[in-house]
Coordinates of C-alpha atoms (C1' of nucleotides) in Angstrom, one line a residue:
Chain Z
M245 CA 71.0 95.2 63.1
S246 CA 68.2 97.6 61.9
L247 CA 65.1 97.8 63.5
S248 CA 63.3 99.0 60.5
S249 CA 62.2 95.9 58.1
S250 CA 61.6 95.9 54.8
S251 CA 58.2 97.3 53.5
S252 CA 57.0 94.4 51.8
S253 CA 55.7 92.6 54.8
S254 CA 52.6 91.3 55.1
V255 CA 51.5 93.4 58.1
V256 CA 52.2 96.4 55.8
Q257 CA 50.0 94.8 53.3
S258 CA 47.4 94.3 55.6
L259 CA 47.7 97.6 57.1
D260 CA 47.3 99.0 53.2
M261 CA 44.2 97.2 53.0
A262 CA 43.0 98.9 56.2
E263 CA 43.7 102.2 54.7
E264 CA 42.0 101.5 51.7
D265 CA 38.8 101.2 53.9
N266 CA 39.4 104.6 55.4
P267 CA 42.4 106.2 53.8
H268 CA 42.6 109.6 55.6
C269 CA 42.4 107.6 59.3
P270 CA 43.6 104.0 59.8
N271 CA 42.3 102.8 62.7
Y272 CA 44.4 103.7 65.6
G273 CA 43.0 101.4 68.0
E274 CA 43.4 98.9 65.6
L275 CA 47.1 99.6 65.0
R276 CA 47.6 99.7 68.8
T277 CA 46.3 96.2 69.1
K278 CA 48.3 95.1 66.3
M279 CA 51.7 96.4 67.5
Q280 CA 51.2 95.1 70.8
N281 CA 50.3 91.4 69.4
L282 CA 53.6 91.5 67.3
T283 CA 55.6 93.0 70.1
R284 CA 54.7 90.3 72.5
S285 CA 55.4 87.6 69.9
G286 CA 58.9 89.1 69.6
S287 CA 58.5 90.6 66.0
I288 CA 59.9 93.4 67.0
G289 CA 60.7 95.3 63.7
K290 CA 57.0 94.6 62.3
A291 CA 55.7 96.1 65.4
L292 CA 58.2 99.3 65.0
E293 CA 56.7 99.7 61.4
I294 CA 53.1 99.9 62.8
F295 CA 54.4 102.5 65.4
H296 CA 55.6 104.7 62.7
L297 CA 52.6 104.1 60.9
M298 CA 50.6 105.6 63.8
R299 CA 52.1 109.2 63.1
N300 CA 49.4 109.4 60.2
V301 CA 47.1 109.9 62.9
S302 CA 47.0 113.1 64.3
G303 CA 48.8 113.3 67.9
K304 CA 49.9 109.9 68.2
P305 CA 51.7 107.8 68.5
T306 CA 51.9 109.0 72.3
V307 CA 54.6 108.1 74.8
Y308 CA 52.0 105.6 76.5
D309 CA 52.1 103.5 72.7
Y310 CA 55.9 103.4 73.4
N311 CA 55.7 102.5 76.8
S312 CA 53.2 100.0 75.8
L313 CA 55.6 98.7 72.8
I314 CA 58.2 98.2 75.5
N315 CA 56.0 96.6 78.1
C316 CA 54.8 94.2 75.6
Y317 CA 58.4 93.5 74.5
L318 CA 59.7 92.6 77.8
K319 CA 56.6 90.2 77.9
S320 CA 57.9 88.3 74.7
N321 CA 60.3 85.9 76.3
K322 CA 62.3 87.3 73.3
V323 CA 64.0 90.1 75.2
G324 CA 67.9 90.8 74.3
L325 CA 69.7 94.1 74.6
H326 CA 70.3 94.9 70.9
D327 CA 66.8 95.1 70.6
L328 CA 66.2 97.0 73.8
C329 CA 69.0 99.4 72.5
G330 CA 67.2 99.5 69.5
L331 CA 63.9 100.8 71.2
Y332 CA 65.7 103.5 73.0
F333 CA 67.4 104.9 70.4
E334 CA 64.0 104.8 68.3
M335 CA 62.5 106.8 71.2
K336 CA 65.3 109.4 70.5
R337 CA 64.9 109.4 66.8
V338 CA 61.4 110.2 66.8
E339 CA 61.8 113.0 69.4
L340 CA 59.5 111.4 71.7
H341 CA 59.8 112.9 75.3
P342 CA 59.9 109.8 77.8
N343 CA 57.9 110.0 81.1
A344 CA 59.3 108.1 84.4
S345 CA 57.4 105.0 83.1
T346 CA 59.5 104.7 80.4
F347 CA 62.9 104.8 82.2
N348 CA 61.3 102.5 84.6
T349 CA 60.0 99.9 82.1
F350 CA 63.7 100.0 80.4
L351 CA 65.2 99.6 83.9
K352 CA 63.4 96.6 84.4
G353 CA 64.4 95.1 81.0
L354 CA 68.1 95.8 81.9
S355 CA 67.5 94.2 85.2
L356 CA 66.0 91.0 83.8
L357 CA 69.2 90.9 81.4
G358 CA 71.8 91.7 84.3
E359 CA 72.7 94.6 82.4
S360 CA 73.8 96.7 85.1
K361 CA 76.6 99.0 83.2
V362 CA 73.5 100.1 80.8
A363 CA 71.1 100.4 83.5
I364 CA 73.3 102.8 85.3
S365 CA 73.6 105.1 82.1
V366 CA 69.6 104.9 81.6
I367 CA 69.2 106.1 85.3
V368 CA 71.9 109.3 84.6
E369 CA 69.7 109.4 81.6
M370 CA 66.6 109.7 83.6
C371 CA 67.8 112.2 86.2
N372 CA 69.0 114.1 83.2
Y373 CA 65.2 114.2 82.2
G374 CA 64.4 115.7 85.9
F375 CA 63.2 112.5 86.9
T376 CA 63.9 110.6 90.0
P377 CA 64.3 106.7 90.1
S378 CA 63.0 105.2 93.2
F379 CA 65.2 103.9 96.2
S380 CA 64.2 100.4 95.3
C381 CA 65.3 100.8 92.0
L382 CA 68.5 101.9 92.8
S383 CA 69.0 99.2 95.6
N384 CA 68.1 96.4 93.6
L385 CA 70.7 97.6 91.4
L386 CA 73.3 97.9 93.8
K387 CA 72.3 94.1 94.8
K388 CA 72.7 93.2 91.4
C389 CA 76.0 94.6 90.7
L390 CA 77.3 93.1 94.1
D391 CA 76.4 89.3 92.9
S392 CA 78.1 89.9 89.9
M393 CA 81.1 91.3 91.5
E394 CA 80.7 94.7 89.3
L395 CA 82.1 96.7 92.0
V396 CA 83.1 99.6 90.2
D397 CA 79.6 99.8 89.0
G398 CA 78.5 99.0 92.6
L399 CA 80.4 102.3 94.1
R400 CA 78.8 104.5 91.2
V401 CA 75.2 103.2 92.3
L402 CA 76.1 103.9 95.8
D403 CA 76.9 107.3 94.8
L404 CA 74.0 108.0 92.6
M405 CA 72.2 107.0 95.5
L406 CA 73.8 109.2 97.8
G407 CA 73.2 111.9 95.4
L408 CA 69.4 111.5 95.7
N409 CA 69.8 111.2 99.6
Y410 CA 69.0 107.7 99.6
I411 CA 70.8 105.8 102.4
P412 CA 71.2 101.9 101.4
T413 CA 70.5 99.2 104.0
E414 CA 72.7 97.8 106.2
P415 CA 73.2 94.4 104.7
K416 CA 73.8 95.7 101.2
V417 CA 76.3 97.8 102.7
I418 CA 78.0 95.0 104.5
L419 CA 78.2 93.1 101.3
L420 CA 79.6 96.5 99.4
I421 CA 82.3 96.5 102.0
N422 CA 82.9 92.8 102.3
S423 CA 83.3 92.6 98.6
L424 CA 85.4 95.5 97.9
S425 CA 87.9 94.2 100.9
R426 CA 88.2 90.8 99.8
C427 CA 89.2 91.8 96.2
G428 CA 92.0 94.2 97.4
M429 CA 90.1 97.4 97.1
T430 CA 90.3 98.0 101.0
R431 CA 91.0 101.7 100.4
D432 CA 87.4 102.2 98.5
A433 CA 86.0 100.1 101.4
C434 CA 87.4 102.6 103.8
V435 CA 86.3 105.5 101.9
V436 CA 82.5 104.0 101.4
F437 CA 82.7 103.1 105.2
F438 CA 83.8 106.8 106.5
K439 CA 81.1 108.5 104.2
L440 CA 78.4 106.2 105.3
L441 CA 79.3 106.6 108.9
E442 CA 78.7 110.4 108.4
I443 CA 75.6 110.3 107.2
G444 CA 73.8 106.7 108.8
N445 CA 73.9 104.5 111.4
F446 CA 76.8 102.3 110.3
Q447 CA 78.8 101.8 113.6
S448 CA 78.4 98.1 114.2
P449 CA 81.5 96.0 113.7
Y450 CA 79.8 93.9 111.2
V451 CA 80.1 96.8 108.9
Y452 CA 83.7 97.6 109.0
N453 CA 85.5 94.5 110.4
P454 CA 86.0 93.4 106.7
I455 CA 88.3 96.3 106.3
L456 CA 89.9 95.4 109.7
W457 CA 90.9 91.9 108.6
S458 CA 91.6 93.1 105.1
L459 CA 94.3 95.4 106.4
C460 CA 95.6 92.4 108.6
K461 CA 95.6 90.0 106.2
S462 CA 97.4 92.0 103.6
D463 CA 100.1 92.6 105.9
Q464 CA 99.0 96.2 106.9
I465 CA 99.2 95.9 110.8
S466 CA 100.1 99.7 111.6
G467 CA 97.2 100.6 109.3
A468 CA 94.7 98.3 110.9
L469 CA 95.6 99.5 114.4
A470 CA 95.1 103.2 113.2
F471 CA 91.9 102.4 111.7
F472 CA 90.6 100.5 114.8
C473 CA 92.1 103.3 117.4
S474 CA 90.1 105.9 115.0
L475 CA 86.9 103.8 115.5
K476 CA 87.4 103.8 118.9
K477 CA 87.9 107.7 119.6
K478 CA 84.7 107.9 117.7
G479 CA 82.9 105.8 120.2
L480 CA 82.5 102.7 118.1
V481 CA 82.3 99.6 120.0
H482 CA 84.3 96.8 118.6
N483 CA 83.7 92.9 119.3
V484 CA 85.7 89.9 119.6
C485 CA 86.2 89.7 115.6
S486 CA 87.6 93.3 115.7
Y487 CA 90.0 92.1 118.2
T488 CA 90.7 88.8 116.4
A489 CA 91.9 90.7 113.5
L490 CA 94.5 92.6 115.4
V491 CA 95.6 89.1 116.8
Y492 CA 95.8 87.5 113.4
G493 CA 97.8 90.9 111.9
F494 CA 100.4 90.8 115.0
G495 CA 100.6 86.7 115.0
Q496 CA 101.4 87.1 110.9
K497 CA 104.2 89.3 112.0
G498 CA 105.6 86.9 114.7
L499 CA 104.6 89.5 117.5
F500 CA 103.1 87.1 120.0
K501 CA 103.5 89.5 122.9
E502 CA 101.3 92.4 121.1
A503 CA 99.1 89.3 119.9
S504 CA 98.7 88.3 123.5
G505 CA 98.2 92.1 124.7
C506 CA 95.2 92.0 122.3
L507 CA 93.4 89.4 124.4
R508 CA 94.1 91.2 127.7
I509 CA 92.9 94.5 126.2
M510 CA 89.8 93.0 124.8
E511 CA 89.2 91.6 128.3
V512 CA 89.9 94.8 130.4
D513 CA 89.1 97.4 127.8
G514 CA 87.0 96.1 125.2
G515 CA 84.6 94.2 127.5
C516 CA 84.7 91.0 125.6
Y517 CA 86.2 87.7 125.7
P518 CA 88.5 85.8 123.2
N519 CA 86.6 82.6 121.6
I520 CA 87.6 79.7 120.0
K521 CA 88.4 81.2 116.5
T522 CA 90.6 83.8 118.6
Y523 CA 92.8 80.9 119.9
T524 CA 92.4 79.0 116.7
T525 CA 94.1 82.0 115.2
I526 CA 97.2 82.6 117.6
I527 CA 97.7 78.7 117.0
K528 CA 97.6 79.1 113.3
C529 CA 100.0 81.7 113.6
L530 CA 102.3 80.1 116.0
C531 CA 102.4 76.8 113.7
D532 CA 103.0 79.1 110.5
G533 CA 106.3 80.6 112.3
G534 CA 107.1 76.8 113.4
R535 CA 106.5 77.6 116.7
I536 CA 104.6 74.1 117.2
K537 CA 105.6 73.6 121.0
E538 CA 104.1 76.8 121.5
A539 CA 101.0 76.4 119.5
L540 CA 100.3 73.1 121.5
C541 CA 100.9 75.2 124.7
A542 CA 98.3 77.5 123.2
L543 CA 96.0 74.6 122.7
G544 CA 96.4 73.0 126.2
E545 CA 95.6 76.7 127.5
M546 CA 92.4 77.1 125.4
E547 CA 91.0 73.4 127.0
K548 CA 92.0 75.1 130.3
K549 CA 89.8 78.0 129.5
G550 CA 87.0 75.7 128.9
F551 CA 87.0 76.1 125.0
D552 CA 86.9 72.7 123.1
P553 CA 89.3 72.5 120.0
D554 CA 86.9 71.8 116.9
I555 CA 88.3 70.3 113.6
V556 CA 89.6 73.3 112.1
T557 CA 92.1 73.6 115.4
Y558 CA 93.1 70.1 115.1
N559 CA 93.6 70.6 111.3
I560 CA 95.7 73.1 111.9
I561 CA 98.1 71.5 114.4
L562 CA 98.0 68.4 112.4
R563 CA 99.3 70.3 109.4
A564 CA 102.1 71.9 111.0
L565 CA 103.2 68.3 113.0
S566 CA 102.9 66.8 109.0
H567 CA 105.4 69.4 108.2
K568 CA 108.0 68.4 111.1
N569 CA 107.1 64.6 110.0
L570 CA 106.2 64.1 113.7
V571 CA 104.5 61.0 112.8
L572 CA 104.1 59.7 116.6
E573 CA 102.3 62.9 117.2
I574 CA 100.0 62.7 114.6
Y575 CA 98.6 59.4 115.3
N576 CA 98.0 60.5 118.9
L577 CA 96.0 63.5 117.8
Y578 CA 94.3 61.8 114.8
H579 CA 93.0 59.3 117.4
T580 CA 92.1 62.2 119.6
I581 CA 89.7 63.6 117.2
Y582 CA 88.0 60.6 116.9
Q583 CA 87.6 60.1 120.9
K584 CA 86.0 63.7 120.8
G585 CA 83.6 62.5 118.7
L586 CA 84.6 64.7 116.0
S587 CA 84.8 63.7 112.1
P588 CA 88.1 64.5 110.0
D589 CA 87.2 66.3 106.9
N590 CA 88.8 67.1 103.7
Y591 CA 91.3 69.7 105.4
T592 CA 92.1 66.8 107.9
A593 CA 93.1 65.1 104.7
T594 CA 95.2 67.8 103.1
A595 CA 96.5 68.5 106.6
F596 CA 99.1 65.3 105.8
S597 CA 100.7 67.0 102.8
G598 CA 103.6 67.6 104.8
L599 CA 104.2 63.9 105.0
L600 CA 104.4 63.8 101.4
K601 CA 106.9 66.4 100.9
R602 CA 108.8 65.0 103.7
G603 CA 109.2 61.4 101.8
N604 CA 106.3 59.9 104.0
I605 CA 104.4 58.9 101.3
G606 CA 103.0 55.3 102.6
I607 CA 101.6 56.8 106.1
A608 CA 100.0 59.8 104.1
L609 CA 98.2 57.8 101.7
N610 CA 97.1 55.2 104.5
L611 CA 95.6 58.2 106.4
L612 CA 94.2 59.3 103.1
R613 CA 92.5 55.8 102.6
D614 CA 91.5 55.8 106.5
I615 CA 89.5 58.9 105.9
V616 CA 88.1 58.3 102.4
S617 CA 86.7 54.5 103.9
S618 CA 85.1 56.6 106.8
D619 CA 82.0 58.4 106.2
S620 CA 83.5 61.8 105.6
D621 CA 83.3 62.8 101.8
V622 CA 86.4 63.7 100.2
D623 CA 86.8 66.6 97.0
V624 CA 89.1 66.9 94.4
A625 CA 91.1 69.6 96.6
V626 CA 92.5 67.0 98.6
Y627 CA 93.4 64.9 95.6
N628 CA 95.0 67.9 93.7
V629 CA 97.2 68.6 97.3
Y630 CA 98.5 65.0 96.9
L631 CA 99.0 65.1 93.5
H632 CA 100.7 68.4 93.4
C633 CA 103.1 67.2 96.5
L634 CA 104.1 63.9 94.5
F635 CA 104.8 65.6 91.8
R636 CA 107.2 67.9 93.4
A637 CA 108.7 65.2 95.0
R638 CA 109.2 63.6 91.5
E639 CA 107.5 60.5 92.8
F640 CA 105.7 59.7 89.4
K641 CA 104.7 56.3 89.8
E642 CA 103.1 57.4 92.6
S643 CA 101.5 60.2 91.1
L644 CA 100.2 58.0 88.4
F645 CA 98.7 55.7 91.3
M646 CA 96.9 58.9 92.7
I647 CA 95.3 59.6 89.4
S648 CA 94.0 55.8 89.3
C649 CA 92.7 56.4 92.8
M650 CA 91.1 59.5 92.0
E651 CA 89.0 57.6 89.1
K652 CA 88.2 54.9 91.5
D653 CA 87.0 56.9 94.1
G654 CA 84.9 58.6 91.4
I655 CA 86.2 62.1 91.9
K656 CA 86.0 64.0 88.7
P657 CA 89.1 66.2 87.9
N658 CA 89.1 69.9 87.7
N659 CA 91.1 72.5 85.9
I660 CA 93.7 72.5 88.7
T661 CA 93.8 68.7 88.4
F662 CA 94.9 69.0 84.7
N663 CA 97.4 71.9 85.3
T664 CA 98.9 70.3 87.9
I665 CA 99.5 67.1 85.7
L666 CA 100.9 69.6 82.9
K667 CA 103.3 70.7 85.0
G668 CA 104.5 67.6 86.2
I669 CA 104.8 66.5 82.5
C670 CA 106.6 69.5 82.1
E671 CA 109.1 68.9 84.8
E672 CA 109.6 65.3 84.2
K673 CA 109.6 65.2 80.2
T674 CA 109.8 67.7 77.6
V675 CA 107.6 71.0 76.7
D676 CA 106.9 69.3 73.7
K677 CA 105.3 66.2 75.2
A678 CA 103.4 69.0 77.8
L679 CA 101.8 70.4 74.7
E680 CA 100.7 67.2 73.5
F681 CA 99.0 66.4 76.9
F682 CA 97.4 70.4 76.3
E683 CA 96.2 69.9 72.9
R684 CA 95.0 66.6 73.6
V685 CA 93.0 66.4 76.8
E686 CA 89.5 67.2 77.2
W687 CA 89.6 70.2 79.5
P688 CA 86.9 69.9 82.4
G689 CA 86.5 73.4 82.3
K690 CA 85.6 72.9 78.4
R691 CA 89.0 74.8 77.8
P692 CA 92.7 75.1 79.1
D693 CA 92.7 78.3 81.3
M694 CA 95.0 81.1 82.0
V695 CA 97.0 78.9 84.3
S696 CA 97.6 75.9 81.8
F697 CA 99.1 78.9 79.3
N698 CA 101.3 80.1 81.7
T699 CA 102.2 76.7 83.1
V700 CA 103.9 75.7 79.6
L701 CA 105.1 79.4 79.0
S702 CA 106.6 79.3 82.3
V703 CA 108.7 76.2 81.7
A704 CA 109.5 77.3 78.3
C705 CA 110.9 80.8 79.2
K706 CA 112.7 78.9 82.2
R707 CA 114.6 76.8 79.7
G708 CA 115.4 79.7 77.2
D709 CA 113.4 77.8 74.5
S710 CA 112.8 80.4 72.0
I711 CA 110.7 78.1 69.7
M712 CA 108.6 76.7 72.4
V713 CA 107.9 80.3 73.8
Q714 CA 106.8 81.5 70.6
T715 CA 104.6 78.2 70.1
V716 CA 102.7 78.9 73.4
L717 CA 102.2 82.7 72.2
N718 CA 100.8 81.7 68.7
L719 CA 98.6 79.3 70.5
M720 CA 97.3 81.8 73.4
E721 CA 96.9 84.1 70.4
D722 CA 94.8 81.6 68.3
E723 CA 92.7 80.9 71.5
G724 CA 92.1 84.8 71.8
V725 CA 94.0 84.4 75.3
K726 CA 95.7 87.8 76.3
L727 CA 98.9 87.3 78.4
N728 CA 98.6 88.4 82.1
V729 CA 100.9 89.8 84.5
V730 CA 102.1 86.1 85.0
G731 CA 102.7 85.6 81.5
F732 CA 104.4 89.1 81.2
T733 CA 106.8 88.1 84.3
C734 CA 107.7 85.0 82.8
L735 CA 108.6 86.7 79.6
M736 CA 111.1 89.3 81.4
Q737 CA 112.6 86.1 82.9
Y738 CA 113.1 84.5 79.3
F739 CA 114.5 87.5 77.8
C740 CA 116.9 87.7 81.2
N741 CA 117.8 84.3 80.5
I742 CA 119.0 84.7 77.0
G743 CA 120.9 87.7 77.9
N744 CA 118.7 89.9 76.5
I745 CA 118.1 92.8 79.1
N746 CA 117.0 95.5 76.7
D747 CA 113.8 93.4 75.8
C748 CA 113.3 92.4 79.3
L749 CA 113.5 96.0 80.3
K750 CA 111.2 97.2 77.5
L751 CA 108.4 94.6 78.4
F752 CA 108.4 96.4 82.1
E753 CA 107.8 100.0 80.7
H754 CA 105.5 98.2 78.2
M755 CA 103.7 97.0 81.7
I756 CA 103.8 100.6 83.3
S757 CA 102.5 102.3 80.2
H758 CA 100.0 100.1 78.6
G759 CA 99.5 97.2 81.3
P760 CA 99.1 94.8 82.7
H761 CA 99.8 96.3 86.3
P762 CA 103.3 94.6 87.6
S763 CA 102.8 92.6 91.0
M764 CA 105.6 92.4 93.6
V765 CA 106.5 89.2 91.9
T766 CA 107.5 91.2 88.5
I767 CA 109.5 93.5 90.5
N768 CA 111.5 91.3 92.4
T769 CA 112.1 89.8 89.1
L770 CA 113.3 93.3 87.5
M771 CA 115.3 93.5 90.8
V772 CA 117.2 90.4 90.3
V773 CA 117.7 91.4 86.7
L774 CA 119.3 94.4 87.5
C775 CA 121.3 93.2 90.5
K776 CA 122.6 90.6 88.2
N777 CA 124.1 93.2 85.7
R778 CA 125.3 95.4 88.3
E779 CA 123.1 97.6 88.1
L780 CA 122.3 98.4 91.9
G781 CA 121.5 102.0 91.5
A782 CA 118.8 101.4 89.1
A783 CA 117.4 98.7 90.8
Y784 CA 117.5 101.0 93.8
Q785 CA 115.5 103.6 91.7
V786 CA 112.8 101.2 91.2
F787 CA 112.6 100.3 94.7
S788 CA 112.1 103.9 95.6
N789 CA 109.7 104.5 92.9
L790 CA 107.4 101.6 94.3
K791 CA 104.8 103.6 95.9
S792 CA 104.0 105.3 92.8
Y793 CA 103.1 101.7 91.3
G794 CA 100.8 101.4 94.3
L795 CA 103.2 98.4 95.5
S796 CA 105.1 97.6 98.7
P797 CA 108.1 96.0 98.9
D798 CA 108.1 92.5 100.5
A799 CA 111.2 90.3 102.4
R800 CA 112.3 89.0 99.2
T801 CA 112.6 92.7 97.9
Y802 CA 114.7 93.3 100.5
G803 CA 117.0 90.2 100.2
I804 CA 117.8 90.9 97.0
L805 CA 118.7 94.5 97.3
I806 CA 120.7 93.8 100.6
R807 CA 122.6 90.8 99.0
A808 CA 123.6 92.9 96.1
A809 CA 124.5 96.1 98.2
M810 CA 126.6 93.7 100.1
N811 CA 128.2 92.2 97.2
E812 CA 129.0 95.8 95.8
G813 CA 130.6 96.7 99.0
N814 CA 128.0 99.2 99.6
N815 CA 128.1 99.1 103.5
L816 CA 125.7 102.4 103.9
L817 CA 123.0 101.4 101.8
T818 CA 123.4 97.9 103.2
L819 CA 122.7 99.1 106.5
K820 CA 119.7 101.5 105.4
L821 CA 118.0 98.5 104.1
V822 CA 118.4 96.3 106.9
E823 CA 117.2 99.0 109.3
I824 CA 114.1 99.6 107.2
A825 CA 113.3 95.6 106.8
L826 CA 114.0 95.1 110.5
E827 CA 111.5 98.3 111.5
M828 CA 109.0 96.7 109.1
N829 CA 109.4 93.2 110.8
L830 CA 109.9 91.6 107.6
H831 CA 111.0 88.0 107.7
C832 CA 114.1 88.1 105.9
N833 CA 115.9 87.0 109.2
G834 CA 118.3 84.5 107.5
C835 CA 119.5 87.5 105.0
I836 CA 120.0 90.0 107.9
K837 CA 122.0 87.5 110.1
N838 CA 124.4 87.5 107.1
V839 CA 124.5 91.1 107.2
K840 CA 125.5 91.3 110.7
N841 CA 128.2 88.3 110.5
C842 CA 129.7 90.5 107.4
L843 CA 129.7 93.7 109.3
L844 CA 131.4 92.2 112.2
K845 CA 133.9 91.1 109.5
I846 CA 134.3 94.4 108.1
E847 CA 134.8 96.4 111.7
D848 CA 137.1 93.4 113.0
P849 CA 138.9 92.2 109.9
Chain Y
dT800 C1' 75.6 90.2 108.7
dT801 C1' 82.2 90.3 110.2
dA802 C1' 86.6 85.9 111.9
dG803 C1' 90.0 80.8 112.2
dG804 C1' 91.8 75.4 108.2
dG805 C1' 93.5 72.6 102.0
dT806 C1' 95.0 72.4 95.6
dT807 C1' 97.6 74.9 89.7
dA808 C1' 101.3 79.7 86.6
dG809 C1' 105.6 84.3 87.3

DNA sequence: TTAGGGTTAG
């Protein structure tokens, strides 16, 4: 859109008349007032015409006229990025020399519009002109980037701040490190932390605990330990949350001796004590590992030490009991919750999903009814969990009953509900029927999301249904939805299913060179394809290249390769892989047990 | 201002 508008406007006519009065010197003050009024009313094009007319006055317009133009525009309540950029280019076009206020006014406008990326460019330009943006300007921009989760921009703002010797405040640093860690950008979080540690007072565990937790949650306990020890060496003092992260990391790997060791060290060496969250972490890890008896012992120990379990602790145990179908124990614990004056919540309701998976549908539904009829509010996620389990158990009648309960209980379904139903239809009926549902229903999120498309695509790919795959791809194109890593992986599986290995490999190569970046599921899919086609060498090559893709093999990767190596009778490779998997303490025990039996047979035929 | 519990696609 052009900012200069036609010269036949009434504004120019009225100015012509002004010039008639005094052709050599139009009234500058009048022009300025008119320009300001027009800008305030949002007529930016007309205002610019007057701005140009000022050039007839010697020494005008000045940068102050220009700044006043932007200022009035910001007050017009019609601020848009397009006009603002137009104004900026106008400044360049007329070769006006901006001052600090010019830039600050622009930044104010961009902040109003939430345009952090453009604001960063303006700041860089401001610095190039020799002006220094203020601390609060950069600090506010950093906050804006973090609020909108534009983390790469946030990092850029931080660099600009550090370049100007501005040290960000601790809450902003915590927010940045926390956001980076939660988004899988732990490496960046570490770089930020160590950089700031050198220049400011950022030794608090509140600053670095998110990094520690992120490492422990992403299966990097060795990295977490190294990080933990390096900080200790530097004299930083950990708190109970830091130690709990390590407890979690060890517990997830099934290393409970080490987890207990952490408890001892934190008391003896760290001068702090485990709390209810620390104990709950251990209990959760024991439950996840199927060690329910030990989890109950830990619960007893926790009570003995004077910590009253809260509803979170009880929900975790309930969930584990329900997965083991221990109905009597569930009822006992459920009553204990009431006896202790605690109220069951959404998580309590979902904890019974194990019963549904085990076919104990009536009991699970009764318990859900009990919670719904108590004072607790039950949310849509609870119904989604039940619906998902019922569909998975192929209990279609009960699924329909659940949907009617949802309506009756006044629960508004979300896209997850609809995607769950979509998957259910795919499994019970045909992909055609699923597509019918897909196009017929009014999606709660206004339109189907990525998962909706992938749900149908996945089923079509699994069935090797070429027509249906094409239909879904066309539908995605019509809607302007691009295939993501899940869609690509589905298509790789499709090509493998129809025996077209070449196209499957081509897709993978496309992902490597043009994106989307493959995930571990993609790699494992590729591994299965290669091993199925007796291409163990190629599979091993991919495995060796994983680091260059920024990925680490998981238990499934090892399982696939170990099985293929065994099938090919490659004992050397089998042993090598088993050794690495054991060293990494990966939970592919079933697979490793098979290897041991196999090797024993080889040694003693 | 950091930490523990549930749901959809590969």
